[in-house]
Amino acid sequence: MNGLVLLSCWMLSAVANAESLDDFRYADETAARAAWKAAEKTRPITVVTSDNRPAVVLAAPFASQPKLRRATIDRSVSLDLRHVGVFKFDAAAEASEFPLRIALYFHSGNGWYFSSGQLYSRQRQSVSIPRDSFVTEGSPDGWDKIDTVRVALWRPTDQKPCDLKVRLYGLKSEWNDVAIVAPSSKTLAKTPGAQKLAVQKTKSMTLLLADVGLDVDVLQEDIVAAGALDRHRVALLLNNPDPSPECVAALERFVQSGGKLVVCHWLPERLGSLLGFGAAKRTLQQRKGEFSEIRFDRLDIAGLPTSVRQQPLAIAAVEPVGQNARIIARWFDNAGKPTEKPAVVLSDRGAMISHVLRSDDAKGNQQLLTSLSGQLAPSVWKQIARTRIDRIGQVGHCDSLDESLSYLQQAGRSVDDVRKVVQQAERQFEQGQYVAAIETADRAHGLLADGYIRSIGSPSHEARAAWNHSGMGVFPGDWERSAKLLADNGFNMVLPNMLNGGSAHYASDVLPRSDQFRKYGDQLEQCCAAAKRHGLEVHVWKADFRVSNASPKAWIDKMRAAGRMQVSFDGKPYDSLCPSDPANRKLEIDSMLEIAKKYPVDGLHFDYIRYPDRDHCYCDGCRKRFEADSGRPVAHWPTDCYSGDRQAEYNEWRCRQITAVVKAVSHEARKLRPGLKISAAVFGSYPNCRKAVAQDWVAWVKAGYLDFVCPMDYTNSQARFHRFVASQKELIDGHALLYPGIGALSSGSRLSADQTAAQIRDARLQGSAGWVIFDFNENTVDTIFPSFGLGAGAKPAQPPHRTP
């Protein structure tokens, strides 16, 4: 079968539905080149035999053609891709350095849709490019009118130019039974900051559901209005306050044709009537904590949690009126008393959750959405069961059942029980007992994960640290309990976020004292006392320059009135202090030195010690100070410094503003408290972070300003984590200790306990002196942190920065 396949090949397994766009099985180069036309400066494609099958080779002559930015090949097609959730390349690369950027373009009318993915090794791999990651160039007519497919390999920007080759084995589109309907970019543009927040929430929920084997597509409202839901079975509207009338009409057609909806908070009357619900009634809480917990009473619905923690300020409840609708959960207050307000109503056509799901209870949200999706579309349980069985062996750094069994056997652990449980799960799946198969598969995976966690060892010299974003531990007002939990699980350091650019959780005379200080008392004093009792070091984390969470809010107004806040390239205000303002730098330095003077801390830890991006800061003060320092005026402000002939000079100047703060704190704090350790959380990709956010952390290390550095290597990919640490180890070159940051739960990663253990194992194998976990919070305290006491933290350890 050669070339493009236009017929849908609905997969009967429980994985995604798929269409092959090209399997690249061409008989010879004549056939391949007739289908795919190379651009003028791109070499014609060749056909090779690889992995016992034909493959097409895209060659990029970057070394011999220094000005060539990308190598491209095009194919003429006629496609309707409205329903697609993700595009996948099956590919392998021949390169000395990774990652490589492979791009996918679709032409429609007068423009293109464009996105890209990355190749990470010479091994054959699948590269996923979600459809919601595509941007437009020009004015494309729509995803249903695709006339050209383009594949491109981009020149690496931070590598020595070399000729590259990529083998292509296949390109396909996939879509899942369940889709998240995301707000359109046009809708989000109406509210500043809404787009970034919506993207983060959607990504977080997508990762959350993928964790349990429920892969979902993300479809924006505008593409839904054009018919993108036609091949899906369940649509989740989790954060959609103002969809267009066209989108609502498409959702109505979706329900009328048999589709199911799960809606949070928002529900137009006509759509609600179709689902069997009465009009939504919005209710504001009358007192704080009135709506604190959703409790379920329908034990006949598979997978429902017993409760979900939520704390909305208002709800939009509905009553059941038809379509077999019934209330399956109600709201309870913070005293555990029922309010009688419906929290979740379920019908044969959909479900209504009376508030936008917050991040208060990630596991509860996960269970709730999975259960509702499976109840409305039983095929979802099959998908999840197949995925969970296939994932049984994906434990730690192991990718397969055979690999994980072999690893544990080599570690001296028995695996006989695991094999029996795996066989039971497969039998249940074959018999259609999907929910039971999921439970059995989870038991098998749990046995493997427990064995893996216990096998990784616990050295006697290692920094074992946890970032705490709240600055109050996991139990507000009870640092004793938080410190004990960390110590009991083998940690020897805690990095609590005690201050930012506009507030402090302790008795500061430099910064405003926070609401948390007024409610719970001096958090730093309590933290230090509890940590000392439990043998923990305290390294105080400051979110430098940031005032977005300042309390009282009047501080922001005061700083803005004084002209001390950042301004973007296009003149928009930004809630962060300008690093080039001498008064702001003094504030940063004084606030950190105040801690060294007043509290028995073990170290000071920089975070957000950078600009937010290359679009900041271009305030009037920046212009005056840059012109004064450079000795000449800027002719066209800010364009010359943003993208013109003074761009490089301006970025060097930005780097100096940030470095000045690190240098001053490092020198002065060590004078005040000999033995005090200075550290920083930094972007892992260097020198890209130097150009993007003016964070020259390698220079800080080599100048001796830092005792240890914590790159934020947040990724679900074990291979990517390995590359991050290898690169950082080489960059540091022994000038400081390396404690890689592991994102157990971050905006870009979500790790299980065994995956976290695998990254710890990898960091150790590469010679790292320790590690830092993000984040010590209520979502990770039950799922991740107890595992450290079984393996990585089973025996006490001394932090290397305390060892001569």
Coordinates of N, CA and C in Angstrom, one line a residue, residues 525-654:
E525 N 9.8 31.5 61.2 CA 10.2 31.2 62.5 C 9.7 29.8 62.8
Q526 N 8.5 29.5 62.5 CA 7.9 28.2 62.8 C 8.6 27.1 62.0
C527 N 8.9 27.4 60.7 CA 9.5 26.4 59.8 C 10.9 26.1 60.4
C528 N 11.7 27.1 60.7 CA 13.1 26.9 61.2 C 13.1 26.0 62.5
A529 N 12.1 26.3 63.4 CA 12.1 25.6 64.7 C 11.7 24.1 64.4
A530 N 10.7 23.9 63.6 CA 10.3 22.5 63.3 C 11.4 21.8 62.5
A531 N 12.0 22.4 61.6 CA 13.0 21.8 60.8 C 14.2 21.4 61.6
K532 N 14.6 22.2 62.6 CA 15.7 21.9 63.4 C 15.4 20.6 64.3
R533 N 14.2 20.5 64.8 CA 13.8 19.4 65.6 C 13.9 18.1 64.8
H534 N 13.7 18.2 63.5 CA 13.6 17.0 62.6 C 14.8 16.8 61.7
G535 N 15.9 17.6 62.0 CA 17.1 17.4 61.2 C 17.1 17.9 59.8
L536 N 16.2 18.9 59.5 CA 16.1 19.4 58.1 C 16.8 20.7 58.0
E537 N 17.5 21.0 56.9 CA 18.0 22.3 56.5 C 16.9 23.1 55.9
V538 N 16.9 24.4 56.2 CA 16.0 25.4 55.6 C 16.7 26.3 54.7
H539 N 16.4 26.3 53.4 CA 16.9 27.2 52.4 C 15.8 28.0 51.9
V540 N 15.7 29.3 52.3 CA 14.5 30.1 52.0 C 14.5 30.5 50.5
W541 N 13.4 30.2 49.9 CA 13.1 30.5 48.5 C 12.4 31.8 48.3
K542 N 13.0 32.7 47.5 CA 12.4 33.9 47.2 C 12.0 33.9 45.7
A543 N 10.8 34.3 45.4 CA 10.3 34.6 44.0 C 10.7 36.0 43.7
D544 N 11.9 36.2 43.2 CA 12.4 37.5 43.0 C 11.6 38.3 42.0
F545 N 11.5 39.6 42.3 CA 10.8 40.6 41.4 C 9.3 40.4 41.2
R546 N 8.8 39.3 41.5 CA 7.4 39.0 41.3 C 6.5 39.6 42.4
V547 N 5.5 40.3 41.9 CA 4.5 40.9 42.9 C 3.1 40.6 42.6
S548 N 2.9 39.6 41.7 CA 1.5 39.2 41.3 C 0.7 38.7 42.4
N549 N 1.4 38.1 43.4 CA 0.7 37.6 44.6 C 0.9 38.4 45.8
A550 N 1.3 39.6 45.6 CA 1.6 40.5 46.8 C 0.4 40.8 47.6
S551 N 0.5 40.8 48.9 CA -0.6 41.2 49.8 C 0.0 42.2 50.8
P552 N -0.6 43.4 51.0 CA -1.8 43.8 50.3 C -1.6 44.2 48.9
K553 N -2.7 44.2 48.1 CA -2.6 44.6 46.7 C -2.1 46.0 46.5
A554 N -2.3 46.8 47.5 CA -1.9 48.2 47.4 C -0.5 48.4 47.1
W555 N 0.3 47.4 47.4 CA 1.8 47.4 47.2 C 2.0 47.5 45.7
I556 N 1.2 46.8 44.9 CA 1.4 46.8 43.4 C 1.1 48.2 42.9
D557 N 0.0 48.8 43.4 CA -0.4 50.2 43.0 C 0.7 51.2 43.3
K558 N 1.3 51.0 44.5 CA 2.4 51.9 45.0 C 3.6 51.8 44.0
M559 N 4.0 50.5 43.7 CA 5.1 50.3 42.8 C 4.9 50.9 41.4
R560 N 3.7 50.6 40.9 CA 3.3 51.1 39.6 C 3.3 52.6 39.5
A561 N 2.8 53.3 40.6 CA 2.8 54.7 40.6 C 4.2 55.3 40.7
A562 N 5.1 54.6 41.2 CA 6.5 55.0 41.3 C 7.3 54.7 40.1
G563 N 6.7 54.0 39.1 CA 7.3 53.7 37.8 C 8.3 52.5 38.0
R564 N 8.1 51.6 39.0 CA 9.0 50.6 39.3 C 8.6 49.2 38.7
M565 N 7.5 49.2 38.0 CA 7.0 47.9 37.4 C 7.4 47.7 36.0
Q566 N 7.4 46.5 35.6 CA 7.9 46.2 34.2 C 6.8 46.5 33.2
V567 N 7.3 46.8 32.0 CA 6.4 47.1 30.8 C 6.9 46.3 29.7
S568 N 5.9 45.7 28.9 CA 6.2 44.9 27.8 C 6.7 45.7 26.6
F569 N 7.2 45.0 25.6 CA 7.6 45.7 24.3 C 6.5 46.5 23.7
D570 N 5.3 46.0 23.8 CA 4.2 46.8 23.2 C 3.5 47.7 24.2
G571 N 4.1 48.0 25.3 CA 3.6 49.0 26.3 C 2.7 48.5 27.3
K572 N 2.4 47.2 27.5 CA 1.5 46.8 28.5 C 2.2 46.6 29.8
P573 N 1.5 46.9 30.9 CA 2.0 46.8 32.3 C 2.1 45.3 32.6
Y574 N 3.1 45.0 33.5 CA 3.3 43.6 33.9 C 3.6 43.6 35.4
D575 N 2.9 42.6 36.1 CA 3.0 42.6 37.6 C 4.3 42.0 38.1
S576 N 5.4 42.7 37.8 CA 6.7 42.3 38.3 C 7.6 43.5 38.3
L577 N 8.5 43.6 39.3 CA 9.4 44.7 39.5 C 10.4 44.7 38.4
C578 N 10.8 45.9 37.9 CA 11.8 46.1 36.9 C 13.2 45.8 37.5
P579 N 13.9 44.8 36.9 CA 15.2 44.5 37.5 C 16.3 45.6 37.3
S580 N 16.1 46.5 36.4 CA 17.1 47.5 36.2 C 17.0 48.7 37.1
D581 N 15.8 48.8 37.8 CA 15.6 49.9 38.7 C 16.5 49.7 40.0
P582 N 17.4 50.7 40.3 CA 18.2 50.5 41.5 C 17.4 50.3 42.7
A583 N 16.3 50.9 42.9 CA 15.5 50.8 44.1 C 14.9 49.3 44.2
N584 N 14.6 48.8 43.0 CA 14.1 47.4 43.1 C 15.2 46.4 43.4
R585 N 16.4 46.6 42.8 CA 17.5 45.7 43.1 C 17.9 45.8 44.6
K586 N 17.8 47.0 45.1 CA 18.1 47.2 46.6 C 17.1 46.5 47.4
L587 N 15.8 46.5 47.0 CA 14.8 45.8 47.7 C 15.0 44.3 47.7
E588 N 15.4 43.8 46.5 CA 15.6 42.4 46.4 C 16.8 42.0 47.3
I589 N 17.8 42.7 47.3 CA 19.0 42.4 48.1 C 18.7 42.5 49.6
D590 N 18.1 43.6 50.0 CA 17.8 43.9 51.4 C 16.9 42.8 52.0
S591 N 15.9 42.4 51.2 CA 14.9 41.5 51.7 C 15.6 40.1 52.0
M592 N 16.5 39.7 51.1 CA 17.2 38.4 51.3 C 18.2 38.5 52.4
L593 N 18.9 39.6 52.5 CA 19.9 39.8 53.6 C 19.2 39.9 55.0
E594 N 18.0 40.4 55.0 CA 17.2 40.5 56.2 C 17.0 39.1 56.8
I595 N 16.7 38.2 56.0 CA 16.5 36.8 56.5 C 17.8 36.3 57.1
A596 N 19.0 36.5 56.4 CA 20.2 36.0 56.9 C 20.6 36.6 58.3
K597 N 20.1 37.9 58.5 CA 20.4 38.6 59.8 C 19.5 38.1 60.9
K598 N 18.2 37.8 60.6 CA 17.2 37.6 61.6 C 16.9 36.1 61.9
Y599 N 17.1 35.2 61.0 CA 16.6 33.8 61.1 C 17.8 32.8 61.0
P600 N 17.7 31.7 61.7 CA 18.8 30.7 61.6 C 18.6 29.8 60.4
V601 N 18.6 30.3 59.2 CA 18.4 29.5 58.0 C 19.7 29.0 57.6
D602 N 19.7 27.9 56.7 CA 20.9 27.3 56.2 C 21.3 27.8 54.9
G603 N 20.3 28.5 54.2 CA 20.7 29.0 52.9 C 19.6 29.9 52.3
L604 N 20.0 30.7 51.3 CA 19.1 31.5 50.5 C 19.0 31.0 49.1
H605 N 17.7 31.0 48.6 CA 17.5 30.3 47.3 C 16.8 31.2 46.4
F606 N 17.4 31.6 45.3 CA 16.8 32.5 44.3 C 15.8 31.7 43.4
D607 N 14.7 32.3 43.0 CA 13.8 31.8 42.0 C 13.2 33.0 41.3
Y608 N 12.8 32.8 40.0 CA 12.3 33.9 39.2 C 13.4 34.9 39.1
I609 N 14.6 34.6 39.2 CA 15.7 35.5 39.1 C 16.1 35.7 37.7
R610 N 15.2 36.4 37.0 CA 15.3 36.5 35.6 C 14.2 37.5 35.1
Y611 N 14.2 37.8 33.8 CA 13.0 38.5 33.2 C 12.0 37.4 32.8
P612 N 10.7 37.8 32.7 CA 9.7 36.8 32.4 C 9.9 36.2 31.0
D613 N 10.4 37.0 30.0 CA 10.6 36.6 28.6 C 11.4 37.7 27.9
R614 N 11.6 37.5 26.6 CA 12.3 38.6 25.9 C 11.4 39.8 25.6
D615 N 10.1 39.7 25.9 CA 9.3 40.9 25.6 C 9.3 41.9 26.8
H616 N 10.1 41.6 27.8 CA 10.2 42.5 29.0 C 11.6 42.8 29.4
C617 N 12.0 43.9 29.9 CA 11.2 45.0 30.2 C 11.6 46.2 29.3
Y618 N 10.7 47.0 28.9 CA 10.9 48.2 28.1 C 10.3 49.4 28.6
C619 N 10.4 49.6 29.9 CA 9.8 50.8 30.6 C 10.7 52.0 30.3
D620 N 10.2 53.2 30.6 CA 10.9 54.4 30.4 C 12.3 54.4 31.2
G621 N 12.2 53.8 32.4 CA 13.4 53.7 33.2 C 14.5 52.9 32.6
C622 N 14.1 51.8 31.9 CA 15.0 50.9 31.2 C 15.8 51.7 30.1
R623 N 15.0 52.5 29.4 CA 15.6 53.2 28.3 C 16.6 54.2 28.8
K624 N 16.3 55.0 29.9 CA 17.2 56.0 30.4 C 18.5 55.3 31.0
R625 N 18.3 54.2 31.7 CA 19.4 53.5 32.3 C 20.3 52.9 31.2
F626 N 19.7 52.3 30.2 CA 20.5 51.6 29.2 C 21.3 52.7 28.4
E627 N 20.6 53.8 28.1 CA 21.3 54.8 27.3 C 22.5 55.4 28.1
A628 N 22.3 55.5 29.4 CA 23.3 56.1 30.3 C 24.5 55.1 30.4
D629 N 24.2 53.8 30.5 CA 25.2 52.8 30.7 C 26.0 52.6 29.4
S630 N 25.3 52.7 28.3 CA 25.9 52.4 27.0 C 26.6 53.7 26.4
G631 N 26.2 54.8 26.9 CA 26.8 56.1 26.5 C 26.3 56.6 25.2
R632 N 25.2 56.1 24.7 CA 24.6 56.7 23.5 C 23.1 56.4 23.5
P633 N 22.3 57.3 22.8 CA 20.9 57.1 22.8 C 20.4 56.0 21.9
V634 N 19.1 55.6 22.1 CA 18.5 54.6 21.3 C 17.6 55.3 20.3
A635 N 17.9 55.2 19.0 CA 17.2 56.0 18.0 C 15.8 55.6 17.9
H636 N 15.5 54.3 17.9 CA 14.1 53.9 17.7 C 13.8 52.9 18.9
W637 N 13.2 53.5 19.9 CA 12.9 52.7 21.1 C 11.4 52.2 21.0
P638 N 11.2 51.0 21.4 CA 12.1 49.9 21.8 C 12.6 49.0 20.7
T639 N 12.2 49.3 19.5 CA 12.4 48.4 18.4 C 13.9 48.0 18.2
D640 N 14.8 49.0 18.3 CA 16.2 48.8 18.1 C 16.7 47.7 19.1
C641 N 16.2 47.8 20.3 CA 16.7 46.9 21.4 C 15.9 45.6 21.4
Y642 N 14.7 45.5 20.8 CA 14.0 44.3 20.8 C 14.3 43.4 19.6
S643 N 14.4 44.0 18.4 CA 14.7 43.2 17.3 C 15.7 43.9 16.3
G644 N 16.2 45.0 16.7 CA 17.1 45.8 15.8 C 18.5 45.5 16.0
D645 N 19.3 46.5 15.6 CA 20.8 46.3 15.6 C 21.4 46.4 17.0
R646 N 20.6 46.8 18.0 CA 21.1 46.8 19.4 C 20.5 45.7 20.3
Q647 N 19.9 44.7 19.7 CA 19.2 43.7 20.4 C 20.2 42.9 21.3
A648 N 21.4 42.5 20.7 CA 22.3 41.7 21.5 C 22.9 42.5 22.6
E649 N 23.2 43.8 22.3 CA 23.7 44.7 23.4 C 22.7 44.8 24.5
Y650 N 21.5 45.0 24.2 CA 20.4 45.2 25.2 C 20.3 43.9 26.1
N651 N 20.4 42.8 25.4 CA 20.2 41.5 26.2 C 21.4 41.3 27.2
E652 N 22.6 41.7 26.7 CA 23.8 41.6 27.6 C 23.5 42.5 28.8
W653 N 23.0 43.7 28.5 CA 22.7 44.7 29.6 C 21.6 44.1 30.6
R654 N 20.6 43.4 30.0 CA 19.6 42.8 30.9 C 20.3 41.7 31.8

